[in-house]
mmCIF file of C-alpha atoms (C1' of nucleotides) in Angstrom:
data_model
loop_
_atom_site.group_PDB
_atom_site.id
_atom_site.type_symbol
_atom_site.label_atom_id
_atom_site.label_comp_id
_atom_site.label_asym_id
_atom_site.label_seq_id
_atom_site.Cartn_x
_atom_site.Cartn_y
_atom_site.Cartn_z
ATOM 1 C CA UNK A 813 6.921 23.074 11.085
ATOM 2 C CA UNK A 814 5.503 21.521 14.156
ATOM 3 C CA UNK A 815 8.703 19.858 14.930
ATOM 4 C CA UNK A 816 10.810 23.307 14.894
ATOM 5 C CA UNK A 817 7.751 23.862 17.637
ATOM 6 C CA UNK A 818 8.773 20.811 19.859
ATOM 7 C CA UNK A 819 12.724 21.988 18.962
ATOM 8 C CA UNK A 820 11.848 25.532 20.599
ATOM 9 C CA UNK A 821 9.505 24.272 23.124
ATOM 10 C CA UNK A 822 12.125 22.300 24.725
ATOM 11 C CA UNK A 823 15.369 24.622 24.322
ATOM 12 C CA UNK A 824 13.041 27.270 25.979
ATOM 13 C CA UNK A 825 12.937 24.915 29.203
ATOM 14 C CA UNK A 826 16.500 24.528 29.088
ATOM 15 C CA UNK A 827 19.211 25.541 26.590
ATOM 16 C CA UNK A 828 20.497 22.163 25.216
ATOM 17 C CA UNK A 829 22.511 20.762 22.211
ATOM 18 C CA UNK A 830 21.994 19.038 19.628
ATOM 19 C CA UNK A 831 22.629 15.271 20.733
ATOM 20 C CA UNK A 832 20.895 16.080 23.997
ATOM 21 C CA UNK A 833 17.462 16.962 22.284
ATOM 22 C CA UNK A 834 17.325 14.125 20.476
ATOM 23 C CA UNK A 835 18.185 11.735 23.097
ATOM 24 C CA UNK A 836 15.498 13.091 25.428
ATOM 25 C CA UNK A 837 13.117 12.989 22.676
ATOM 26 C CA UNK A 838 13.973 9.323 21.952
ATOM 27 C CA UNK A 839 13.738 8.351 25.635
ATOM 28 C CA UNK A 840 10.605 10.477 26.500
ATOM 29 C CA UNK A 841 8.583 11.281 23.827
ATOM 30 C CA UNK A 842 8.981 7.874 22.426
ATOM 31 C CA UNK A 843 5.953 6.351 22.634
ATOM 32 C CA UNK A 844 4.338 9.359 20.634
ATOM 33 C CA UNK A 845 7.103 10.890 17.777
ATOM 34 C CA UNK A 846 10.575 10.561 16.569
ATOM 35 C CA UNK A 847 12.922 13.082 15.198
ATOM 36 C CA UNK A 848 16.151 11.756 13.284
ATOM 37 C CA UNK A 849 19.196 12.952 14.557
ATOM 38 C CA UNK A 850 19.967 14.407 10.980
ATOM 39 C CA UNK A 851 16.670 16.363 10.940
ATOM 40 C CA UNK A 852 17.576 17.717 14.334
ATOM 41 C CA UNK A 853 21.077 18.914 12.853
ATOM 42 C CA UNK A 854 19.033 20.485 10.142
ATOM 43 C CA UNK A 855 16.597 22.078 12.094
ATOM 44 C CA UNK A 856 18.681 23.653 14.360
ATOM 45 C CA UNK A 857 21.385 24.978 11.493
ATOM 46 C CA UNK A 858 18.070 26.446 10.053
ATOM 47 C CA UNK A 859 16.611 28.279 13.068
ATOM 48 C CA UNK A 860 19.846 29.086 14.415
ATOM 49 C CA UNK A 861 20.654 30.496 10.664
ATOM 50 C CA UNK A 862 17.181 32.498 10.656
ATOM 51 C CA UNK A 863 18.062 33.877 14.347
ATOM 52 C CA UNK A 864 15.556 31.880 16.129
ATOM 53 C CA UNK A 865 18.273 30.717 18.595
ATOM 54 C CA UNK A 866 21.753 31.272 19.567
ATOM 55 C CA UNK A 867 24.144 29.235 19.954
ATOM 56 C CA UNK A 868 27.360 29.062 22.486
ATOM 57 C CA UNK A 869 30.399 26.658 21.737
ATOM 58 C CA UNK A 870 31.157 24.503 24.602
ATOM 59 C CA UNK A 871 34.451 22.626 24.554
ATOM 60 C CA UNK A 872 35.468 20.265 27.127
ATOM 61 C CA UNK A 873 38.395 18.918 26.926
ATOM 62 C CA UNK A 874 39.137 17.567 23.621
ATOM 63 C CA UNK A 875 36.271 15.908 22.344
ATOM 64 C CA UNK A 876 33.914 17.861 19.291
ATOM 65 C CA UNK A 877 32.424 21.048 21.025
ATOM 66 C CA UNK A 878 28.877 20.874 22.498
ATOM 67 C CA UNK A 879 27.034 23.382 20.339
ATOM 68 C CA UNK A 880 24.813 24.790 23.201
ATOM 69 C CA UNK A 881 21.405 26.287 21.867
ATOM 70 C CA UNK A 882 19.391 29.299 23.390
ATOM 71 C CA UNK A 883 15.983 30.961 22.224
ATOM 72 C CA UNK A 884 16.809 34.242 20.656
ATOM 73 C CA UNK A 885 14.123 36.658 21.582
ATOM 74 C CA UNK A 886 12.698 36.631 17.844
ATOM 75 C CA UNK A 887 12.948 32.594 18.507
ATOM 76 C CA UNK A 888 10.454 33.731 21.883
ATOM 77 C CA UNK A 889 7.978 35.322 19.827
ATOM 78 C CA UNK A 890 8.374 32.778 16.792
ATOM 79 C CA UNK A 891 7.423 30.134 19.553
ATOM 80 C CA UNK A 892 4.517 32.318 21.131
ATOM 81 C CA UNK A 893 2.845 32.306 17.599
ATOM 82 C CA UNK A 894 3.818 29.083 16.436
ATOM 83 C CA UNK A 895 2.431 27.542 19.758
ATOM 84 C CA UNK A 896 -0.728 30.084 19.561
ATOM 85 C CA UNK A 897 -1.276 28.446 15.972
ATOM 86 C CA UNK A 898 -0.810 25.061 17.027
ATOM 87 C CA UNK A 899 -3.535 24.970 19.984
ATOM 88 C CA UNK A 900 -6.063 26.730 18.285
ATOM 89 C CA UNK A 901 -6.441 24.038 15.434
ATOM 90 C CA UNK A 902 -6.480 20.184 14.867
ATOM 91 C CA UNK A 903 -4.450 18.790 12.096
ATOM 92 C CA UNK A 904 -6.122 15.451 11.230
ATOM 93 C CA UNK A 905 -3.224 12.507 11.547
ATOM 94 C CA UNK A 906 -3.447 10.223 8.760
ATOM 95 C CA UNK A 907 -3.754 6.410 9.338
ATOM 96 C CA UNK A 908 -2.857 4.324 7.410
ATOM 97 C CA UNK A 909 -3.556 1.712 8.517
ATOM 98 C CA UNK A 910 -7.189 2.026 7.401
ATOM 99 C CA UNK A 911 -6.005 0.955 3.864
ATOM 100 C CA UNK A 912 -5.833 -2.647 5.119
ATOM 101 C CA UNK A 913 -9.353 -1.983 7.183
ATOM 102 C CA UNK A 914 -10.904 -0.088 3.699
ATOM 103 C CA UNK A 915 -10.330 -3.689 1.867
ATOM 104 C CA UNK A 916 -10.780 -6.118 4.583
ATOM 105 C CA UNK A 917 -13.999 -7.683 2.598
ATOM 106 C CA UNK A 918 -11.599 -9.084 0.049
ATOM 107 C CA UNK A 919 -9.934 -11.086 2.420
ATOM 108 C CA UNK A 920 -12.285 -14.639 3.897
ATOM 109 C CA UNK A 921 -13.244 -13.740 7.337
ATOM 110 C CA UNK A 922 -11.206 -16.294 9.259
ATOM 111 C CA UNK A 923 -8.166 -15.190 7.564
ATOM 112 C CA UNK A 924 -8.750 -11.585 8.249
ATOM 113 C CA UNK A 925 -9.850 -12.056 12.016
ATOM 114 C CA UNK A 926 -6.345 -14.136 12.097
ATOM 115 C CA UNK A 927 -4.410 -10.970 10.629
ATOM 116 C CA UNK A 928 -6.622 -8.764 12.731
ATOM 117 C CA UNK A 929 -6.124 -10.656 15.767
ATOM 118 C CA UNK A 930 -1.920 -9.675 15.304
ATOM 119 C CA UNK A 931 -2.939 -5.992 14.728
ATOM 120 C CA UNK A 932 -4.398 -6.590 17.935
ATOM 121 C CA UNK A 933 -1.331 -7.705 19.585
ATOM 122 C CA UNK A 934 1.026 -5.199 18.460
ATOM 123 C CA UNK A 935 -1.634 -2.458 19.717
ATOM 124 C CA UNK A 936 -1.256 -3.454 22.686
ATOM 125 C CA UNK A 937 2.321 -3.492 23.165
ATOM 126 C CA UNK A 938 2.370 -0.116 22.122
ATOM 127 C CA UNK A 939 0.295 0.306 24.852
ATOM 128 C CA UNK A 940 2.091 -1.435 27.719
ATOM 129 C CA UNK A 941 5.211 0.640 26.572
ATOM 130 C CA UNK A 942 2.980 4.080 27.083
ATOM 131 C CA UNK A 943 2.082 2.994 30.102
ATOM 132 C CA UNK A 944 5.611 1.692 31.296
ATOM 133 C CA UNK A 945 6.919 5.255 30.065
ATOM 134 C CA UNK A 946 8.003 7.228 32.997
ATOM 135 C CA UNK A 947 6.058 10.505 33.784
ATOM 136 C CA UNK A 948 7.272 14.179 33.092
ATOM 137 C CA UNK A 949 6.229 17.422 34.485
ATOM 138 C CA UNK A 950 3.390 19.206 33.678
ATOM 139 C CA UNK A 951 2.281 19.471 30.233
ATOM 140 C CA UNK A 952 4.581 17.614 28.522
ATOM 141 C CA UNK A 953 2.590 14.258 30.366
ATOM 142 C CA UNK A 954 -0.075 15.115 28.263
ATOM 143 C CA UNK A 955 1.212 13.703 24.997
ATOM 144 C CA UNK A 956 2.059 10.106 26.928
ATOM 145 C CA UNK A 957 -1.361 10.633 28.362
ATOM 146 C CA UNK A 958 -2.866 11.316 24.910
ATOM 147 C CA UNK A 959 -1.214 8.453 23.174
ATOM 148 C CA UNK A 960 -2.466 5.940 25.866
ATOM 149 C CA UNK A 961 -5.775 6.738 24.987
ATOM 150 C CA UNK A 962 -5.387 6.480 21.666
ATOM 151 C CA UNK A 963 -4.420 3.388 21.794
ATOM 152 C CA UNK A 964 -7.171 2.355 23.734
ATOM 153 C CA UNK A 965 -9.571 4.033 21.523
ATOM 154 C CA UNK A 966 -8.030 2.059 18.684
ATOM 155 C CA UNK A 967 -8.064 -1.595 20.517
ATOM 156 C CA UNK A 968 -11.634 -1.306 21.414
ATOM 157 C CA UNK A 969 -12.735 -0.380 17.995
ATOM 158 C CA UNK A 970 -10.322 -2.920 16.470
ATOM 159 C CA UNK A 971 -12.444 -5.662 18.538
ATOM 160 C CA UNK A 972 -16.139 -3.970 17.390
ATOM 161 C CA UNK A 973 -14.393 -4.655 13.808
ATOM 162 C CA UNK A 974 -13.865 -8.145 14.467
ATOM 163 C CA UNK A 975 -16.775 -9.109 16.498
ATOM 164 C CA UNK A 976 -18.798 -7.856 13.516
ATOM 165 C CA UNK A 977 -17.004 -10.305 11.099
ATOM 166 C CA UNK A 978 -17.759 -13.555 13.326
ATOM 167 C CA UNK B 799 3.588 2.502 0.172
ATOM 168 C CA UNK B 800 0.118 2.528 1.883
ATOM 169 C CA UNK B 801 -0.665 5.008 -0.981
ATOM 170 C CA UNK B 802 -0.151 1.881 -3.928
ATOM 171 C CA UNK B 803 -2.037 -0.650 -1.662
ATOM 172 C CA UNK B 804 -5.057 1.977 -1.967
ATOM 173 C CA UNK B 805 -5.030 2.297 -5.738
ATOM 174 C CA UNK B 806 -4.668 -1.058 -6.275
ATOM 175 C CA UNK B 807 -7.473 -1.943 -4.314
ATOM 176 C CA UNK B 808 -9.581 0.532 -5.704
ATOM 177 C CA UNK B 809 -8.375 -0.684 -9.178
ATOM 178 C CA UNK B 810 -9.069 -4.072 -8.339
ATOM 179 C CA UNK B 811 -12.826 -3.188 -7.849
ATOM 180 C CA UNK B 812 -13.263 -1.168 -11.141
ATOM 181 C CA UNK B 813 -11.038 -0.508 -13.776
ATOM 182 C CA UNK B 814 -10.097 3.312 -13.558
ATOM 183 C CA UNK B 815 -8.092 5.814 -15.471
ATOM 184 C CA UNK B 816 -5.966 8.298 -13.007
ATOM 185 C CA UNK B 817 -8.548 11.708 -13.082
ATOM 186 C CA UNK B 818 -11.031 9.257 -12.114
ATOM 187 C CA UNK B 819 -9.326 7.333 -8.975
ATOM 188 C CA UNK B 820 -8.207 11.434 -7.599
ATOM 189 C CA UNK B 821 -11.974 11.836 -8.089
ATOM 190 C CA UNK B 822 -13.251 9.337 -6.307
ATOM 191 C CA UNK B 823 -10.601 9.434 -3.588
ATOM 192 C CA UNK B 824 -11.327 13.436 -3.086
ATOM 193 C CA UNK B 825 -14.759 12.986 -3.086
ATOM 194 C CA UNK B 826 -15.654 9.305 -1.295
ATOM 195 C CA UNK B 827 -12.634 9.637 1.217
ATOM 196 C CA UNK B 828 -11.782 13.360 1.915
ATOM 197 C CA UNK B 829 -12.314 13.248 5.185
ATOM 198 C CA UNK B 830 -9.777 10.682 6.441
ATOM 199 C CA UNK B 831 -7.211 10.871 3.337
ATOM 200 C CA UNK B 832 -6.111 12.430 0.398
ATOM 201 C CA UNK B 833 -4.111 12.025 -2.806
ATOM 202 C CA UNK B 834 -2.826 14.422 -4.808
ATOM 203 C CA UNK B 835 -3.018 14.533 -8.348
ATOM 204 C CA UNK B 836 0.394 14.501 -9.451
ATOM 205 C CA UNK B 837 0.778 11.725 -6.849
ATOM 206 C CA UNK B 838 -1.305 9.507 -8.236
ATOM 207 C CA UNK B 839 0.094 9.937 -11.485
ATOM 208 C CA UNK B 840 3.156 9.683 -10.730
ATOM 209 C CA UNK B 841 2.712 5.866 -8.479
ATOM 210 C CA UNK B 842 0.349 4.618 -11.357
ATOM 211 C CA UNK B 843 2.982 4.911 -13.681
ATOM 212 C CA UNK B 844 5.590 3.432 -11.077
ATOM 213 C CA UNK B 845 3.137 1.017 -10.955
ATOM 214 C CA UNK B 846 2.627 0.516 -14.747
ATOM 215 C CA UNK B 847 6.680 0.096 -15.504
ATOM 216 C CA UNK B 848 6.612 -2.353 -12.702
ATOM 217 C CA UNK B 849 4.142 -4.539 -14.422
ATOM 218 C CA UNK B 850 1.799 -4.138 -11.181
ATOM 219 C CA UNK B 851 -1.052 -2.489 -13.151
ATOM 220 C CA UNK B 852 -2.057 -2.834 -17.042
ATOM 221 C CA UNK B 853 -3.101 0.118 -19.363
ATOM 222 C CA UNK B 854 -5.662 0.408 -21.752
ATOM 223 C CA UNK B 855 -6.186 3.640 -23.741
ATOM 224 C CA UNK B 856 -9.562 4.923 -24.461
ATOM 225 C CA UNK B 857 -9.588 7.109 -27.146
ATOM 226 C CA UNK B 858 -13.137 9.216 -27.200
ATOM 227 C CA UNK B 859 -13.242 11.431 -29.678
ATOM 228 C CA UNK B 860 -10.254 13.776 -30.401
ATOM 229 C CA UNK B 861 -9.340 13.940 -26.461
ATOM 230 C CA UNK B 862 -6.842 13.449 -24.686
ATOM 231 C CA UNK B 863 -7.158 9.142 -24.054
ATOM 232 C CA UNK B 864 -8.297 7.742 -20.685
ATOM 233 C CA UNK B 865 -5.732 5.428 -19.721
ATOM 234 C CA UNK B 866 -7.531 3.131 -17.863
ATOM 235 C CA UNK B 867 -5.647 0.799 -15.515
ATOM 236 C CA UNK B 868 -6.509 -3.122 -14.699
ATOM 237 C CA UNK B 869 -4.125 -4.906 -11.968
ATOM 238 C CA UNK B 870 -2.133 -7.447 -13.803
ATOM 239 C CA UNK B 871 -1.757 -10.962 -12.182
ATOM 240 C CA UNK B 872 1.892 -9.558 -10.874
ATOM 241 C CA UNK B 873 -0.377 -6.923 -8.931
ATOM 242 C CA UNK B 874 -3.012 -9.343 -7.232
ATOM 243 C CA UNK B 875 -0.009 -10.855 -5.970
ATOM 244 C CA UNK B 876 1.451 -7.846 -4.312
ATOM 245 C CA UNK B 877 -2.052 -6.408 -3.288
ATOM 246 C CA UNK B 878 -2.913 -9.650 -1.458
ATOM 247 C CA UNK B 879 0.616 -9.168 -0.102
ATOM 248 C CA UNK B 880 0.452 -5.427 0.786
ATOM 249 C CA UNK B 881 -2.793 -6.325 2.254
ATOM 250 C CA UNK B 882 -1.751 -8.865 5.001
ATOM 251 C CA UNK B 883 1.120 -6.784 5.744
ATOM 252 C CA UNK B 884 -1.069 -3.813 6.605
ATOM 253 C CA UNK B 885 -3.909 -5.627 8.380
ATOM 254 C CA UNK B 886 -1.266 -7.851 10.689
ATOM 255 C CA UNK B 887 0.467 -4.530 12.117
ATOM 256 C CA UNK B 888 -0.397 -1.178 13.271
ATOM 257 C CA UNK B 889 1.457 2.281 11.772
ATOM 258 C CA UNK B 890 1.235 4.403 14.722
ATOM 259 C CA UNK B 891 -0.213 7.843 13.691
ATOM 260 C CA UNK B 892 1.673 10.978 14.403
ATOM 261 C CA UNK B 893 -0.083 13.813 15.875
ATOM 262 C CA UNK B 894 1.561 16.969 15.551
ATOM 263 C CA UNK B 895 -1.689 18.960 17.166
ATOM 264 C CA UNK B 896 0.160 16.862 20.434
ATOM 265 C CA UNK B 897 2.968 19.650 20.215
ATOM 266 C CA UNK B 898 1.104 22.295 21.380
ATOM 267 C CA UNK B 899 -0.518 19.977 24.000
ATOM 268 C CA UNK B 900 3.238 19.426 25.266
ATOM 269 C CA UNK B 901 3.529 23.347 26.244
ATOM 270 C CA UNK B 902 0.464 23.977 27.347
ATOM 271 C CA UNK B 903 1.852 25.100 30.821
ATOM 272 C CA UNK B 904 3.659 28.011 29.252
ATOM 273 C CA UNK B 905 0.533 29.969 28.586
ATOM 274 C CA UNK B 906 -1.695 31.688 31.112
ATOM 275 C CA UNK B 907 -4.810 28.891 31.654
ATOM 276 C CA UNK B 908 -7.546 31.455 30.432
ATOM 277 C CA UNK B 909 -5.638 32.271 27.053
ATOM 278 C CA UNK B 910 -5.266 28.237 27.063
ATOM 279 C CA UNK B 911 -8.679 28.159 27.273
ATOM 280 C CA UNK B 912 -9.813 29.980 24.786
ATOM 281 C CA UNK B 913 -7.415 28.666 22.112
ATOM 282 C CA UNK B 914 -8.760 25.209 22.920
ATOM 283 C CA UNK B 915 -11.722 26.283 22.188
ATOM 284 C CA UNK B 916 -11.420 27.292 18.397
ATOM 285 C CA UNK B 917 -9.804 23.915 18.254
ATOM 286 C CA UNK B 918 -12.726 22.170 19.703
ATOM 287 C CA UNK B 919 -15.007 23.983 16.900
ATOM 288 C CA UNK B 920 -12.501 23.131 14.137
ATOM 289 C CA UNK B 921 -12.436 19.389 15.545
ATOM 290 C CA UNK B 922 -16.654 19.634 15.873
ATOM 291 C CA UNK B 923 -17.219 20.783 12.007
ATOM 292 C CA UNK B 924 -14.897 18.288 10.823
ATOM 293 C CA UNK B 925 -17.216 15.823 12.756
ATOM 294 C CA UNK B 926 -20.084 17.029 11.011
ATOM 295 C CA UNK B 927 -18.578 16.439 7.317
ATOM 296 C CA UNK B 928 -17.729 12.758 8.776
ATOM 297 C CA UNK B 929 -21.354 12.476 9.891
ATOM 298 C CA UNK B 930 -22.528 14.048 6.425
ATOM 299 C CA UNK B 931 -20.464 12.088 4.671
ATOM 300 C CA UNK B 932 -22.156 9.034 1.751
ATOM 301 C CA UNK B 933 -21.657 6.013 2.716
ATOM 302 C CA UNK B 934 -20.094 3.110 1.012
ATOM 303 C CA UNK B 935 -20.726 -0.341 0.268
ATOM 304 C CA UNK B 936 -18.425 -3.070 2.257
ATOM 305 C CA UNK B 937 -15.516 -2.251 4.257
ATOM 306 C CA UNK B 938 -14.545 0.719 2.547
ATOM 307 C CA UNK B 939 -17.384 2.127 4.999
ATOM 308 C CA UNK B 940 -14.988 1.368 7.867
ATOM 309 C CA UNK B 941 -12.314 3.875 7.263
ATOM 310 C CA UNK B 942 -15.148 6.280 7.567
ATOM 311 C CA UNK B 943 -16.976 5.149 10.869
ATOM 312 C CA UNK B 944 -13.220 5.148 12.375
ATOM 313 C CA UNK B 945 -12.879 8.599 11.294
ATOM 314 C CA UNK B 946 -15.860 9.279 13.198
ATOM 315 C CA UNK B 947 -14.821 7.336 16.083
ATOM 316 C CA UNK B 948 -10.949 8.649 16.265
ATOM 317 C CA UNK B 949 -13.104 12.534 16.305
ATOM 318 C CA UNK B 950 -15.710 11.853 18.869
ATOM 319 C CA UNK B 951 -12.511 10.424 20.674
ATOM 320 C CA UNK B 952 -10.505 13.719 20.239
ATOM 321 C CA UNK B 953 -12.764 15.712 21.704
ATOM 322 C CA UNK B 954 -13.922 14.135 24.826
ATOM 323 C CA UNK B 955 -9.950 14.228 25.175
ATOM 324 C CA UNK B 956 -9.824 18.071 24.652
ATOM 325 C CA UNK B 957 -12.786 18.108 26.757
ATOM 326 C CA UNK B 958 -10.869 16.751 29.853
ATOM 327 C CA UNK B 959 -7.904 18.567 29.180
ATOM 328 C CA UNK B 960 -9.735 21.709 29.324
ATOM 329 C CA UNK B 961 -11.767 20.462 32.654
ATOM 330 C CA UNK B 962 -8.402 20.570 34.145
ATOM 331 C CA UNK B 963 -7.374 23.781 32.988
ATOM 332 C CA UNK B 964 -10.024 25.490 35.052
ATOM 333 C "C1'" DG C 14 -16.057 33.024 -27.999
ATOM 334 C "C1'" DG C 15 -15.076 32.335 -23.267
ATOM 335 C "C1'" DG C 16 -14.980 29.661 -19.309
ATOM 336 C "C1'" DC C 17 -15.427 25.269 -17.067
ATOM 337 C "C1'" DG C 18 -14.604 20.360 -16.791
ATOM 338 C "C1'" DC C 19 -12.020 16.447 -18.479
ATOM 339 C "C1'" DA C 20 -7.438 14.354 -18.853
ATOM 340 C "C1'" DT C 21 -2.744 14.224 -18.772
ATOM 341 C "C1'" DG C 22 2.009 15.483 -17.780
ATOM 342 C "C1'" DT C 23 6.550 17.655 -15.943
ATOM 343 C "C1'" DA C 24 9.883 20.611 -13.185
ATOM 344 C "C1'" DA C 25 11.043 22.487 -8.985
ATOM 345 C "C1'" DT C 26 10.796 22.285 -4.266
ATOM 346 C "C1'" DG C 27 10.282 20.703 0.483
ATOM 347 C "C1'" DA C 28 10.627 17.648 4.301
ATOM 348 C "C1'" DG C 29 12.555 13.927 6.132
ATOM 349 C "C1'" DT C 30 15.299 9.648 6.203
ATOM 350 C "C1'" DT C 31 19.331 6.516 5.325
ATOM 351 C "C1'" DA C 32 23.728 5.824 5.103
ATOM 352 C "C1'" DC C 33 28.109 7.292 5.459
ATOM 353 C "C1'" DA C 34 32.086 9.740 7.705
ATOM 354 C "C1'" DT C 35 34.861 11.746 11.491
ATOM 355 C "C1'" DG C 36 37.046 11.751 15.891
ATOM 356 C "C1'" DA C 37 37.518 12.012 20.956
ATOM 357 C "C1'" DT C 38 36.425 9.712 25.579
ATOM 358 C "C1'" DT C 39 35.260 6.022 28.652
ATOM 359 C "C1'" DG C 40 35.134 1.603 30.504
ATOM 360 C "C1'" DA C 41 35.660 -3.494 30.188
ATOM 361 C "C1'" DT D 6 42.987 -2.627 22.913
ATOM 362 C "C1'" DC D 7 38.378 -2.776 21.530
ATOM 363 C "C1'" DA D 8 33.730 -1.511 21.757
ATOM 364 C "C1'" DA D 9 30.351 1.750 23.121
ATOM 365 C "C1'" DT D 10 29.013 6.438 23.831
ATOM 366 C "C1'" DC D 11 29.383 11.276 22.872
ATOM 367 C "C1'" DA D 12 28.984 14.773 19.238
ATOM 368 C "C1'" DT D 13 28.762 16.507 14.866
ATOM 369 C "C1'" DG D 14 28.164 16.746 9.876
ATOM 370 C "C1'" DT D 15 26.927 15.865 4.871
ATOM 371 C "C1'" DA D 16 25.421 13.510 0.407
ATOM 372 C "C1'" DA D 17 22.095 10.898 -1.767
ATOM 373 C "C1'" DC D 18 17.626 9.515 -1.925
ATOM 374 C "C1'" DT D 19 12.467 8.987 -1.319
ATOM 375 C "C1'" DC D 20 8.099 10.601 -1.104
ATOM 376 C "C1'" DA D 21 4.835 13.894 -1.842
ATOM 377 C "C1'" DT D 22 3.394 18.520 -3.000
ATOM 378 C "C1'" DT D 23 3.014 22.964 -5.649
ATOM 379 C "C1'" DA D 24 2.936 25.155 -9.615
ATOM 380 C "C1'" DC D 25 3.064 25.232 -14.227
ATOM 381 C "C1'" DA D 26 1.721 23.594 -18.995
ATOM 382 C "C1'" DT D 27 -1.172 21.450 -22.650
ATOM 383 C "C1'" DG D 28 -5.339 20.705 -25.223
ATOM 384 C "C1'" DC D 29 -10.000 18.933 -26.287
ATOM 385 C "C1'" DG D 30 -15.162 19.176 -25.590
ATOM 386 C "C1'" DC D 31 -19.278 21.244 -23.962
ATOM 387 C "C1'" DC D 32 -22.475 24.659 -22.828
ATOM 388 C "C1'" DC D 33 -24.039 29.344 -22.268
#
DNA sequence: GGGCGCATGTAATGAGTTACATGATTGA
DNA sequence: TCAATCATGTAACTCATTACATGCGCCC
């Protein structure tokens, strides 16, 4: 349900469509998540369906209507529990990635240091594209900020790992 | 698919029947993963149709048989396959705890505070079980110590972030 | 004899993705 | 005129979970 968080969380700074949430969250919260335009869809038919948020028809022109989202107020205190619930605990992320690491002794060391040294390399161009990701105001900067030093956190270990297998 | 790699490379150590691999999982690796029973089930037989993994019944008395599962030469292949692939690239983790992070700003800093500090207990006892935890032989032993690592990591974060609140 | 542990299985559900489909506008 | 962008929607599918169901053996 977190993502119906990030969904409210955003149309509570400004009322937005569809389309329009999803682009932003491509372009800005890259780096950290993704939401699929046709989860989006669904999300919104859902919340807007359960009265969370409202939603205004906007045609211009021709062209399909912009279906304009609002937080109802029940969406205001939905999103004052929801983000209450959130902060106050720490859902462990799952990585899986530590398969590979959990077996690595199966592999001779050369060859894993070789695959290890490409894990390496795609770490960090993750990380040049968090860093190359433009700011945003206030809190939101945390999650780039988060991710960055996650990242780090991960290449430094990754090289403890390896130096231990020379 | 992550999920396969690990039973086959637990397989590949031991022989196991199904109860047995959701044992060891729940017990030796609870705190970074888990696996569901019905899972595990259900991708050991996907696995068993697909010729990945052999079964042996062993019948004990009048209970139900242990089907007991041995890779096949078929699943060496793919294991040493499934293996590369994971240790050349890294799955970047979602964290949906970052949500909350993201609208920080849209609660008054002292009731910020405080919620960030349940989370930082939550985060510190699920330390401790990581610290308490048995440790294994080889590289399975990594996927623990990262564990640790990603925790300690996760807090000094929240530490900072809360510095800042004040 | 009653409850717990061993050992399996299936049906229903949920969450999310892929892939497909539609149609108008804008700019090269 | 042709491709890209804007804007929505839906059907089929995958992956994993929950909840339910079965039945033996063991120990108190």
């Amino acid at each position: 349900m977190d993502r119906k968080l990030l969904l409210l969380g955003l149309l509570r700074e400004h009322a937005m469509h569809g389309y329009g949430l999803v682009e932003f969250i491509d372009q800005a919260l890259a780096t950290c998540t993704d939401m699929k335009r046709a989860t989006a869809y669904y999300l919104l038919n859902q919340m807007a369906e359960d009265g969370w948020i409202v939603e205004t028809e906007m045609q211009e022109g021709n062209r399909p209507a912009r279906r304009v989202f609002n937080l109802s107020d029940k969406g205001e205190t939905i999103y004052q529990e929801m983000l209450r619930e959130n902060l106050s605990s720490y859902t462990q992320p799952y990585f899986p990635s530590d398969i590979g690491l959990a077996f690595l002794d199966s592999l001779p060391a050369p060859e894993a240091l070789r695959l290890l040294e490409q894990r390496v390399q795609g770490l960090e161009s993750m990380l040049q594209a968090v860093q190359a990701a433009p700011t945003h105001p206030g809190s939101l900067q945390l999650v780039i900020e988060h991710q960055r030093r996650h990242l780090r956190a991960e290449l430094a270990w990754l090289e403890e790992v390896m130096q231990n297998l020379v």
